[in-house]
PDB file of C-alpha atoms and ligand atoms in Angstrom:
ATOM      1  CA  MET D 229       3.521   0.967  28.507  1.00 47.00           C
ATOM      2  CA  ASN D 230       2.294   3.923  26.594  1.00 73.00           C
ATOM      3  CA  LYS D 231       3.341   6.111  23.391  1.00 82.00           C
ATOM      4  CA  ALA D 232       6.173   7.758  25.154  1.00 76.00           C
ATOM      5  CA  VAL D 233       7.790   4.336  25.646  1.00 76.00           C
ATOM      6  CA  ARG D 234       6.677   3.030  22.379  1.00 89.00           C
ATOM      7  CA  LYS D 235       9.548   3.145  19.461  1.00 86.00           C
ATOM      8  CA  ALA D 236       8.058   5.475  16.790  1.00 94.00           C
ATOM      9  CA  VAL D 237       9.069   3.337  13.360  1.00 97.00           C
ATOM     10  CA  ILE D 238       9.018   5.445  10.186  1.00 97.00           C
ATOM     11  CA  ALA D 239       8.786   2.851   6.965  1.00 98.00           C
ATOM     12  CA  GLY D 240       8.775   3.909   3.521  1.00 98.00           C
ATOM     13  CA  ASN D 241       6.965   1.764   0.855  1.00 98.00           C
ATOM     14  CA  TRP D 242       8.714   2.396  -2.301  1.00 98.00           C
ATOM     15  CA  LYS D 243       6.135   0.598  -4.302  1.00 98.00           C
ATOM     16  CA  MET D 244       6.579  -0.437  -7.582  1.00 98.00           C
ATOM     17  CA  ASN D 245       9.608   1.795  -8.007  1.00 98.00           C
ATOM     18  CA  LYS D 246      13.564   2.330  -8.348  1.00 98.00           C
ATOM     19  CA  THR D 247      15.942   0.142 -10.016  1.00 98.00           C
ATOM     20  CA  PRO D 248      18.825  -1.433  -7.763  1.00 98.00           C
ATOM     21  CA  ALA D 249      21.113   1.419  -9.010  1.00 98.00           C
ATOM     22  CA  GLU D 250      18.622   4.112  -7.885  1.00 98.00           C
ATOM     23  CA  ALA D 251      17.511   2.156  -4.571  1.00 98.00           C
ATOM     24  CA  THR D 252      21.433   2.503  -3.263  1.00 98.00           C
ATOM     25  CA  GLU D 253      21.179   5.850  -4.646  1.00 98.00           C
ATOM     26  CA  LEU D 254      18.272   6.640  -2.766  1.00 98.00           C
ATOM     27  CA  ILE D 255      19.414   5.050   0.289  1.00 98.00           C
ATOM     28  CA  ASN D 256      22.991   6.671   0.042  1.00 98.00           C
ATOM     29  CA  SER D 257      20.802  10.104   0.211  1.00 98.00           C
ATOM     30  CA  ILE D 258      19.157   8.933   3.319  1.00 97.00           C
ATOM     31  CA  LYS D 259      22.068   8.017   5.308  1.00 96.00           C
ATOM     32  CA  ALA D 260      23.885  11.372   4.135  1.00 96.00           C
ATOM     33  CA  LEU D 261      20.795  13.412   5.555  1.00 96.00           C
ATOM     34  CA  ILE D 262      20.415  11.084   8.853  1.00 94.00           C
ATOM     35  CA  ALA D 263      24.429  10.984   9.337  1.00 92.00           C
ATOM     36  CA  GLY D 264      25.622  12.715  12.624  1.00 82.00           C
ATOM     37  CA  LYS D 265      22.061  12.880  13.862  1.00 83.00           C
ATOM     38  CA  ASP D 266      20.701  11.077  16.769  1.00 80.00           C
ATOM     39  CA  VAL D 267      17.817   9.034  15.091  1.00 81.00           C
ATOM     40  CA  GLY D 268      18.428   6.405  18.040  1.00 79.00           C
ATOM     41  CA  GLY D 269      14.668   7.414  18.814  1.00 81.00           C
ATOM     42  CA  CYS D 270      13.146   6.539  15.538  1.00 91.00           C
ATOM     43  CA  GLY D 271      12.913   2.831  13.839  1.00 94.00           C
ATOM     44  CA  ILE D 272      13.856   3.517   9.972  1.00 97.00           C
ATOM     45  CA  ILE D 273      12.751   1.219   7.726  1.00 98.00           C
ATOM     46  CA  ALA D 274      12.757   1.184   3.781  1.00 98.00           C
ATOM     47  CA  GLY D 275      10.152  -1.015   1.939  1.00 98.00           C
ATOM     48  CA  VAL D 276      11.428  -1.943  -1.508  1.00 98.00           C
ATOM     49  CA  PRO D 277      10.940  -4.014  -4.601  1.00 98.00           C
ATOM     50  CA  PHE D 278      12.266  -7.268  -3.893  1.00 98.00           C
ATOM     51  CA  VAL D 279      14.905  -6.903  -6.764  1.00 98.00           C
ATOM     52  CA  ASP D 280      16.366  -4.082  -4.960  1.00 98.00           C
ATOM     53  CA  LEU D 281      16.774  -6.184  -1.657  1.00 98.00           C
ATOM     54  CA  PRO D 282      20.416  -7.045  -2.161  1.00 98.00           C
ATOM     55  CA  ALA D 283      21.704  -3.718  -3.235  1.00 98.00           C
ATOM     56  CA  ALA D 284      19.464  -2.188  -0.661  1.00 98.00           C
ATOM     57  CA  ALA D 285      21.166  -4.333   1.887  1.00 98.00           C
ATOM     58  CA  GLU D 286      24.610  -3.448   1.127  1.00 98.00           C
ATOM     59  CA  ALA D 287      23.941  -0.079   0.835  1.00 98.00           C
ATOM     60  CA  VAL D 288      22.287   0.081   4.654  1.00 97.00           C
ATOM     61  CA  LYS D 289      25.367  -1.495   6.148  1.00 97.00           C
ATOM     62  CA  GLY D 290      26.453   0.844   8.782  1.00 93.00           C
ATOM     63  CA  SER D 291      23.216   2.927   8.887  1.00 95.00           C
ATOM     64  CA  PRO D 292      20.315   2.401  11.459  1.00 95.00           C
ATOM     65  CA  ILE D 293      18.233   1.854   8.030  1.00 97.00           C
ATOM     66  CA  LYS D 294      16.390  -1.583   8.113  1.00 97.00           C
ATOM     67  CA  LEU D 295      14.687  -2.858   4.856  1.00 98.00           C
ATOM     68  CA  ALA D 296      11.409  -4.623   4.424  1.00 98.00           C
ATOM     69  CA  ALA D 297      10.355  -6.729   1.410  1.00 98.00           C
ATOM     70  CA  GLN D 298       6.297  -5.466  -0.034  1.00 98.00           C
ATOM     71  CA  ASN D 299       4.633  -9.078   0.213  1.00 98.00           C
ATOM     72  CA  VAL D 300       5.483 -12.928   0.709  1.00 98.00           C
ATOM     73  CA  HIS D 301       4.026 -15.920   0.034  1.00 98.00           C
ATOM     74  CA  TRP D 302       2.519 -18.224   2.682  1.00 98.00           C
ATOM     75  CA  ALA D 303       4.777 -21.679   1.518  1.00 98.00           C
ATOM     76  CA  GLU D 304       8.197 -22.130   1.485  1.00 97.00           C
ATOM     77  CA  LYS D 305       8.541 -23.352  -1.803  1.00 97.00           C
ATOM     78  CA  GLY D 306       7.303 -25.043  -4.520  1.00 98.00           C
ATOM     79  CA  ALA D 307       4.999 -24.387  -7.651  1.00 98.00           C
ATOM     80  CA  PHE D 308       3.877 -20.724  -7.037  1.00 98.00           C
ATOM     81  CA  THR D 309       4.969 -18.396 -10.170  1.00 98.00           C
ATOM     82  CA  GLY D 310       5.830 -15.099  -9.706  1.00 96.00           C
ATOM     83  CA  GLU D 311       5.837 -15.481  -5.930  1.00 97.00           C
ATOM     84  CA  ILE D 312       8.654 -14.969  -2.888  1.00 98.00           C
ATOM     85  CA  SER D 313       8.967 -17.376  -0.008  1.00 98.00           C
ATOM     86  CA  ALA D 314       9.712 -15.676   3.620  1.00 98.00           C
ATOM     87  CA  GLU D 315      13.172 -17.767   3.139  1.00 98.00           C
ATOM     88  CA  MET D 316      14.297 -15.982   0.014  1.00 98.00           C
ATOM     89  CA  LEU D 317      13.645 -12.519   1.672  1.00 98.00           C
ATOM     90  CA  LYS D 318      15.738 -13.226   4.607  1.00 98.00           C
ATOM     91  CA  ALA D 319      18.596 -14.504   2.306  1.00 98.00           C
ATOM     92  CA  VAL D 320      18.554 -11.523   0.808  1.00 98.00           C
ATOM     93  CA  GLY D 321      18.081  -8.696   3.412  1.00 97.00           C
ATOM     94  CA  ALA D 322      14.822  -8.199   4.713  1.00 98.00           C
ATOM     95  CA  GLU D 323      13.909  -8.101   8.020  1.00 98.00           C
ATOM     96  CA  TYR D 324      10.339  -7.164   7.876  1.00 98.00           C
ATOM     97  CA  VAL D 325       7.402  -7.573   5.409  1.00 98.00           C
ATOM     98  CA  ILE D 326       4.653  -5.407   4.620  1.00 98.00           C
ATOM     99  CA  ILE D 327       1.468  -7.561   4.234  1.00 98.00           C
ATOM    100  CA  GLY D 328      -1.917  -6.252   3.311  1.00 98.00           C
ATOM    101  CA  HIS D 329      -1.262  -3.114   1.514  1.00 98.00           C
ATOM    102  CA  SER D 330      -4.536  -2.051   0.299  1.00 97.00           C
ATOM    103  CA  GLU D 331      -3.351  -2.044  -3.150  1.00 97.00           C
ATOM    104  CA  ARG D 332      -2.400  -5.709  -3.119  1.00 98.00           C
ATOM    105  CA  ARG D 333      -5.967  -5.945  -1.568  1.00 97.00           C
ATOM    106  CA  GLN D 334      -7.458  -4.024  -4.396  1.00 96.00           C
ATOM    107  CA  TYR D 335      -5.568  -4.483  -7.024  1.00 97.00           C
ATOM    108  CA  PHE D 336      -4.114  -8.490  -6.537  1.00 97.00           C
ATOM    109  CA  GLY D 337      -6.990 -10.094  -4.818  1.00 96.00           C
ATOM    110  CA  GLU D 338      -5.940 -10.269  -1.559  1.00 97.00           C
ATOM    111  CA  THR D 339      -8.532 -11.387   1.266  1.00 98.00           C
ATOM    112  CA  ASP D 340      -7.907 -11.116   5.027  1.00 98.00           C
ATOM    113  CA  GLU D 341      -7.608 -14.885   4.264  1.00 98.00           C
ATOM    114  CA  THR D 342      -4.219 -14.766   2.630  1.00 98.00           C
ATOM    115  CA  VAL D 343      -3.535 -11.944   4.659  1.00 98.00           C
ATOM    116  CA  ASN D 344      -3.577 -13.722   7.786  1.00 98.00           C
ATOM    117  CA  LYS D 345      -1.385 -16.639   5.948  1.00 98.00           C
ATOM    118  CA  ARG D 346       1.233 -14.639   4.723  1.00 98.00           C
ATOM    119  CA  VAL D 347       1.387 -13.146   8.144  1.00 98.00           C
ATOM    120  CA  ILE D 348       1.808 -16.560  10.002  1.00 98.00           C
ATOM    121  CA  ALA D 349       3.870 -17.899   7.522  1.00 98.00           C
ATOM    122  CA  ALA D 350       6.087 -14.616   7.668  1.00 98.00           C
ATOM    123  CA  LEU D 351       6.328 -14.621  11.535  1.00 98.00           C
ATOM    124  CA  ALA D 352       7.261 -18.459  11.680  1.00 98.00           C
ATOM    125  CA  ALA D 353      10.138 -17.635   9.516  1.00 98.00           C
ATOM    126  CA  GLY D 354      11.646 -14.813  11.677  1.00 98.00           C
ATOM    127  CA  LEU D 355      10.131 -12.128   9.601  1.00 98.00           C
ATOM    128  CA  LYS D 356       8.709  -8.990  11.309  1.00 98.00           C
ATOM    129  CA  VAL D 357       5.589  -7.938  10.028  1.00 98.00           C
ATOM    130  CA  ILE D 358       3.942  -4.363   9.048  1.00 98.00           C
ATOM    131  CA  LEU D 359       0.392  -5.561   8.736  1.00 98.00           C
ATOM    132  CA  CYS D 360      -1.912  -2.655   6.660  1.00 98.00           C
ATOM    133  CA  VAL D 361      -5.284  -2.510   7.339  1.00 98.00           C
ATOM    134  CA  GLY D 362      -7.819   0.670   6.542  1.00 98.00           C
ATOM    135  CA  GLU D 363     -11.858   1.212   5.354  1.00 98.00           C
ATOM    136  CA  LEU D 364     -12.656   2.235   2.008  1.00 97.00           C
ATOM    137  CA  LYS D 365     -14.071   5.817   1.076  1.00 96.00           C
ATOM    138  CA  GLU D 366     -17.125   4.298   1.380  1.00 96.00           C
ATOM    139  CA  GLN D 367     -17.093   2.566   4.129  1.00 97.00           C
ATOM    140  CA  ARG D 368     -15.852   5.742   6.406  1.00 96.00           C
ATOM    141  CA  LEU D 369     -18.966   7.368   4.587  1.00 95.00           C
ATOM    142  CA  SER D 370     -21.268   4.590   5.969  1.00 97.00           C
ATOM    143  CA  GLY D 371     -20.300   5.243   9.568  1.00 97.00           C
ATOM    144  CA  ILE D 372     -18.605   1.321   9.663  1.00 98.00           C
ATOM    145  CA  THR D 373     -14.943   2.536   9.886  1.00 98.00           C
ATOM    146  CA  SER D 374     -14.330   0.940  13.476  1.00 98.00           C
ATOM    147  CA  GLU D 375     -16.180  -2.472  12.234  1.00 98.00           C
ATOM    148  CA  VAL D 376     -14.241  -2.925   9.057  1.00 98.00           C
ATOM    149  CA  VAL D 377     -10.372  -2.058  10.455  1.00 98.00           C
ATOM    150  CA  SER D 378     -11.652  -4.052  13.754  1.00 98.00           C
ATOM    151  CA  MET D 379     -12.588  -7.063  11.640  1.00 98.00           C
ATOM    152  CA  GLN D 380      -9.463  -6.870   9.352  1.00 98.00           C
ATOM    153  CA  VAL D 381      -7.556  -6.996  12.521  1.00 98.00           C
ATOM    154  CA  LYS D 382      -9.074  -9.965  13.776  1.00 98.00           C
ATOM    155  CA  LEU D 383      -8.904 -11.829  10.777  1.00 98.00           C
ATOM    156  CA  ASP D 384      -5.389 -11.158  10.005  1.00 98.00           C
ATOM    157  CA  LEU D 385      -3.768 -11.681  13.132  1.00 98.00           C
ATOM    158  CA  ALA D 386      -5.944 -15.494  13.534  1.00 98.00           C
ATOM    159  CA  GLY D 387      -3.827 -17.604  15.303  1.00 98.00           C
ATOM    160  CA  VAL D 388      -0.963 -15.148  16.049  1.00 98.00           C
ATOM    161  CA  THR D 389       0.372 -15.900  19.272  1.00 98.00           C
ATOM    162  CA  ALA D 390       1.292 -13.149  21.865  1.00 98.00           C
ATOM    163  CA  ALA D 391       4.512 -13.764  21.663  1.00 98.00           C
ATOM    164  CA  ASP D 392       4.675 -13.175  18.107  1.00 98.00           C
ATOM    165  CA  MET D 393       3.117  -9.990  18.438  1.00 98.00           C
ATOM    166  CA  ALA D 394       6.073  -8.612  19.388  1.00 97.00           C
ATOM    167  CA  ASN D 395       6.928  -8.899  15.921  1.00 98.00           C
ATOM    168  CA  VAL D 396       4.308  -7.119  14.514  1.00 98.00           C
ATOM    169  CA  ILE D 397       3.589  -3.534  13.473  1.00 98.00           C
ATOM    170  CA  ILE D 398       0.014  -2.149  12.296  1.00 98.00           C
ATOM    171  CA  ALA D 399      -0.423   0.270   9.944  1.00 98.00           C
ATOM    172  CA  TYR D 400      -3.597   1.988   9.830  1.00 98.00           C
ATOM    173  CA  GLU D 401      -3.915   3.225   6.068  1.00 98.00           C
ATOM    174  CA  PRO D 402      -7.403   4.454   5.143  1.00 97.00           C
ATOM    175  CA  VAL D 403      -7.555   3.662   1.907  1.00 96.00           C
ATOM    176  CA  TRP D 404      -9.080   6.679   0.528  1.00 96.00           C
ATOM    177  CA  ALA D 405      -5.801   8.437   1.582  1.00 95.00           C
ATOM    178  CA  ILE D 406      -3.301   6.584   0.097  1.00 94.00           C
ATOM    179  CA  GLY D 407      -1.772   8.319  -2.748  1.00 88.00           C
ATOM    180  CA  THR D 408      -4.579  10.461  -2.882  1.00 91.00           C
ATOM    181  CA  GLY D 409      -3.362  13.849  -1.157  1.00 88.00           C
ATOM    182  CA  LEU D 410      -6.134  13.336   1.126  1.00 88.00           C
ATOM    183  CA  THR D 411      -5.034  12.942   4.811  1.00 89.00           C
ATOM    184  CA  ALA D 412      -6.955  11.459   7.686  1.00 92.00           C
ATOM    185  CA  THR D 413      -7.415  14.428   9.986  1.00 96.00           C
ATOM    186  CA  ALA D 414      -4.743  13.906  13.375  1.00 97.00           C
ATOM    187  CA  ALA D 415      -8.441  12.944  15.215  1.00 98.00           C
ATOM    188  CA  GLN D 416      -9.494  10.543  12.593  1.00 97.00           C
ATOM    189  CA  ALA D 417      -5.885   8.744  12.650  1.00 98.00           C
ATOM    190  CA  GLU D 418      -6.259   8.818  16.110  1.00 98.00           C
ATOM    191  CA  GLU D 419      -9.805   7.640  16.821  1.00 98.00           C
ATOM    192  CA  VAL D 420      -9.030   4.456  14.504  1.00 98.00           C
ATOM    193  CA  CYS D 421      -5.637   3.533  15.621  1.00 98.00           C
ATOM    194  CA  ALA D 422      -7.039   3.452  19.137  1.00 98.00           C
ATOM    195  CA  VAL D 423      -9.678   1.169  17.926  1.00 98.00           C
ATOM    196  CA  ILE D 424      -6.887  -0.586  17.054  1.00 98.00           C
ATOM    197  CA  ARG D 425      -5.465  -0.925  20.138  1.00 98.00           C
ATOM    198  CA  GLY D 426      -8.696  -1.584  22.043  1.00 98.00           C
ATOM    199  CA  VAL D 427      -9.191  -4.812  19.564  1.00 98.00           C
ATOM    200  CA  LEU D 428      -5.650  -6.045  20.511  1.00 98.00           C
ATOM    201  CA  ALA D 429      -6.271  -5.639  23.986  1.00 98.00           C
ATOM    202  CA  SER D 430      -9.276  -7.961  23.782  1.00 98.00           C
ATOM    203  CA  LEU D 431      -7.294 -10.259  21.290  1.00 98.00           C
ATOM    204  CA  TYR D 432      -4.263 -10.447  24.097  1.00 98.00           C
ATOM    205  CA  ASP D 433      -4.460  -8.170  27.075  1.00 96.00           C
ATOM    206  CA  ALA D 434      -4.224  -4.622  27.637  1.00 96.00           C
ATOM    207  CA  SER D 435      -0.605  -4.667  28.228  1.00 95.00           C
ATOM    208  CA  LEU D 436       0.348  -6.467  25.299  1.00 96.00           C
ATOM    209  CA  ALA D 437      -1.833  -3.930  23.135  1.00 96.00           C
ATOM    210  CA  GLN D 438       0.095  -0.895  25.028  1.00 95.00           C
ATOM    211  CA  SER D 439       3.216  -2.435  22.992  1.00 95.00           C
ATOM    212  CA  VAL D 440       2.487  -2.498  19.830  1.00 97.00           C
ATOM    213  CA  THR D 441       3.550   0.144  17.607  1.00 97.00           C
ATOM    214  CA  ILE D 442       0.560   1.380  15.724  1.00 98.00           C
ATOM    215  CA  GLN D 443       1.070   3.337  12.148  1.00 98.00           C
ATOM    216  CA  TYR D 444      -0.699   5.807  10.658  1.00 97.00           C
ATOM    217  CA  GLY D 445      -0.470   5.762   6.529  1.00 97.00           C
ATOM    218  CA  GLY D 446      -2.351   7.815   3.662  1.00 96.00           C
ATOM    219  CA  SER D 447      -0.853  10.850   1.996  1.00 93.00           C
ATOM    220  CA  MET D 448       2.026  11.485   5.543  1.00 96.00           C
ATOM    221  CA  ASN D 449       4.223  13.925   4.378  1.00 96.00           C
ATOM    222  CA  ALA D 450       6.679  16.626   5.676  1.00 95.00           C
ATOM    223  CA  GLY D 451       4.068  19.133   6.226  1.00 96.00           C
ATOM    224  CA  ASN D 452       1.461  17.037   8.171  1.00 96.00           C
ATOM    225  CA  ALA D 453       3.758  14.624   9.995  1.00 97.00           C
ATOM    226  CA  ALA D 454       4.273  16.113  13.366  1.00 96.00           C
ATOM    227  CA  GLU D 455       0.668  16.831  14.068  1.00 97.00           C
ATOM    228  CA  LEU D 456      -0.028  12.864  13.060  1.00 97.00           C
ATOM    229  CA  LEU D 457       2.448  11.703  14.934  1.00 96.00           C
ATOM    230  CA  SER D 458       1.896  13.535  18.184  1.00 95.00           C
ATOM    231  CA  MET D 459      -1.341  11.596  18.497  1.00 96.00           C
ATOM    232  CA  GLU D 460      -1.324   9.654  21.694  1.00 96.00           C
ATOM    233  CA  ASN D 461      -1.811   6.126  19.381  1.00 97.00           C
ATOM    234  CA  VAL D 462      -0.099   6.941  16.555  1.00 97.00           C
ATOM    235  CA  ASP D 463       3.323   5.739  16.927  1.00 96.00           C
ATOM    236  CA  GLY D 464       4.663   6.159  13.573  1.00 97.00           C
ATOM    237  CA  GLY D 465       4.205   6.311   9.734  1.00 98.00           C
ATOM    238  CA  LEU D 466       4.201   3.921   6.561  1.00 98.00           C
ATOM    239  CA  ILE D 467       4.709   6.528   3.793  1.00 98.00           C
ATOM    240  CA  GLY D 468       4.558   6.069   0.204  1.00 97.00           C
ATOM    241  CA  GLY D 469       5.328   8.961  -2.231  1.00 96.00           C
ATOM    242  CA  ALA D 470       6.967  11.069   0.457  1.00 97.00           C
ATOM    243  CA  SER D 471       9.445   7.840   1.098  1.00 98.00           C
ATOM    244  CA  LEU D 472      11.023   8.555  -2.220  1.00 98.00           C
ATOM    245  CA  LYS D 473      11.978  12.035  -1.875  1.00 98.00           C
ATOM    246  CA  PRO D 474      14.827  11.887   0.772  1.00 98.00           C
ATOM    247  CA  ALA D 475      14.686  15.331   2.673  1.00 97.00           C
ATOM    248  CA  ASP D 476      10.853  14.752   2.899  1.00 97.00           C
ATOM    249  CA  PHE D 477      11.229  11.097   4.602  1.00 98.00           C
ATOM    250  CA  VAL D 478      14.036  12.587   6.836  1.00 97.00           C
ATOM    251  CA  GLU D 479      11.815  15.484   7.847  1.00 96.00           C
ATOM    252  CA  ILE D 480       9.008  12.912   8.945  1.00 97.00           C
ATOM    253  CA  ILE D 481      11.808  10.763  10.994  1.00 96.00           C
ATOM    254  CA  ASN D 482      13.203  13.986  12.881  1.00 93.00           C
ATOM    255  CA  ALA D 483       9.148  14.705  13.360  1.00 93.00           C
ATOM    256  CA  ALA D 484       8.481  11.163  14.942  1.00 93.00           C
ATOM    257  CA  GLN D 485      11.381  11.964  17.312  1.00 84.00           C
ATOM    258  CA  ALA D 486      10.411  15.525  18.627  1.00 72.00           C
TER     259      ALA D 486
HETATM  260  C1  PEP X 501       1.666   3.607   1.115  1.00 91.02           C
HETATM  261  O1  PEP X 501       1.891   3.213   0.009  1.00 91.02           O
HETATM  262  O2  PEP X 501       1.233   3.019   1.817  1.00 91.02           O
HETATM  263  C2  PEP X 501       0.902   5.137   1.245  1.00 91.02           C
HETATM  264  C3  PEP X 501       0.561   5.593   2.613  1.00 91.02           C
HETATM  265  O3  PEP X 501       1.261   5.849   0.537  1.00 91.02           O
HETATM  266  P1  PEP X 501       1.141   7.238   0.441  1.00 91.02           P
HETATM  267  O4  PEP X 501       2.172   7.964   1.438  1.00 91.02           O
HETATM  268  O5  PEP X 501       1.365   8.010  -1.100  1.00 91.02           O
HETATM  269  O6  PEP X 501      -0.248   7.649   0.562  1.00 91.02           O
END
């Protein structure tokens, strides 16, 4: 298996943007732009705020757009004020959940240990996972990007079975490129995505590693998507800012299919 047979997946991470009414509007705009076009070669996901899920679930009906939440707790229920369980997410239409985004690691104390617990719980509950990993600027400048990202992948996937890996997408997101306008070069993205695939081969086996969708994320936009997505090990994108602009998001979807 290789890039040609792995399905490209373009996922939007809306972060803390859009009310339910605005979410409906944004999804309707994306739907209008992809209507009548063959987008079957590309998975499309919108990662929306928790409170937008019910409205978004209604809006995506009849379209190929799937929904992701942006976090999930590992417990089934209980005294975890402010947290959301996997069952709650599924009940309001989430099929995927983004876990370990650098903003959660940076601002909300996520560690590889808690990321791993969330991954295990989400998969056990039947959610699909978009697992985010990526190095800080200082780590890249110190030449330890491969080590950092390899370690994250190993720790975050600890205990995840080969069978469950069919429901995991990995997003390589260099932290220095997220929301900064700085993009990794296509060569840099390819290099680290290939490292991640190598780690998957060592954790599981080569054929499983070839089957996993690995996205790049970090200031991907309509202008740079085609080059990034043309790389052998870059199978899609996790898109922040540009996912809030329907025309740009759909251009990225088109680039993923080319
Ligand atoms: C992200 O939030 O995952 C992201 C990649 O953001 P941006 O595209 O805005 O850099």
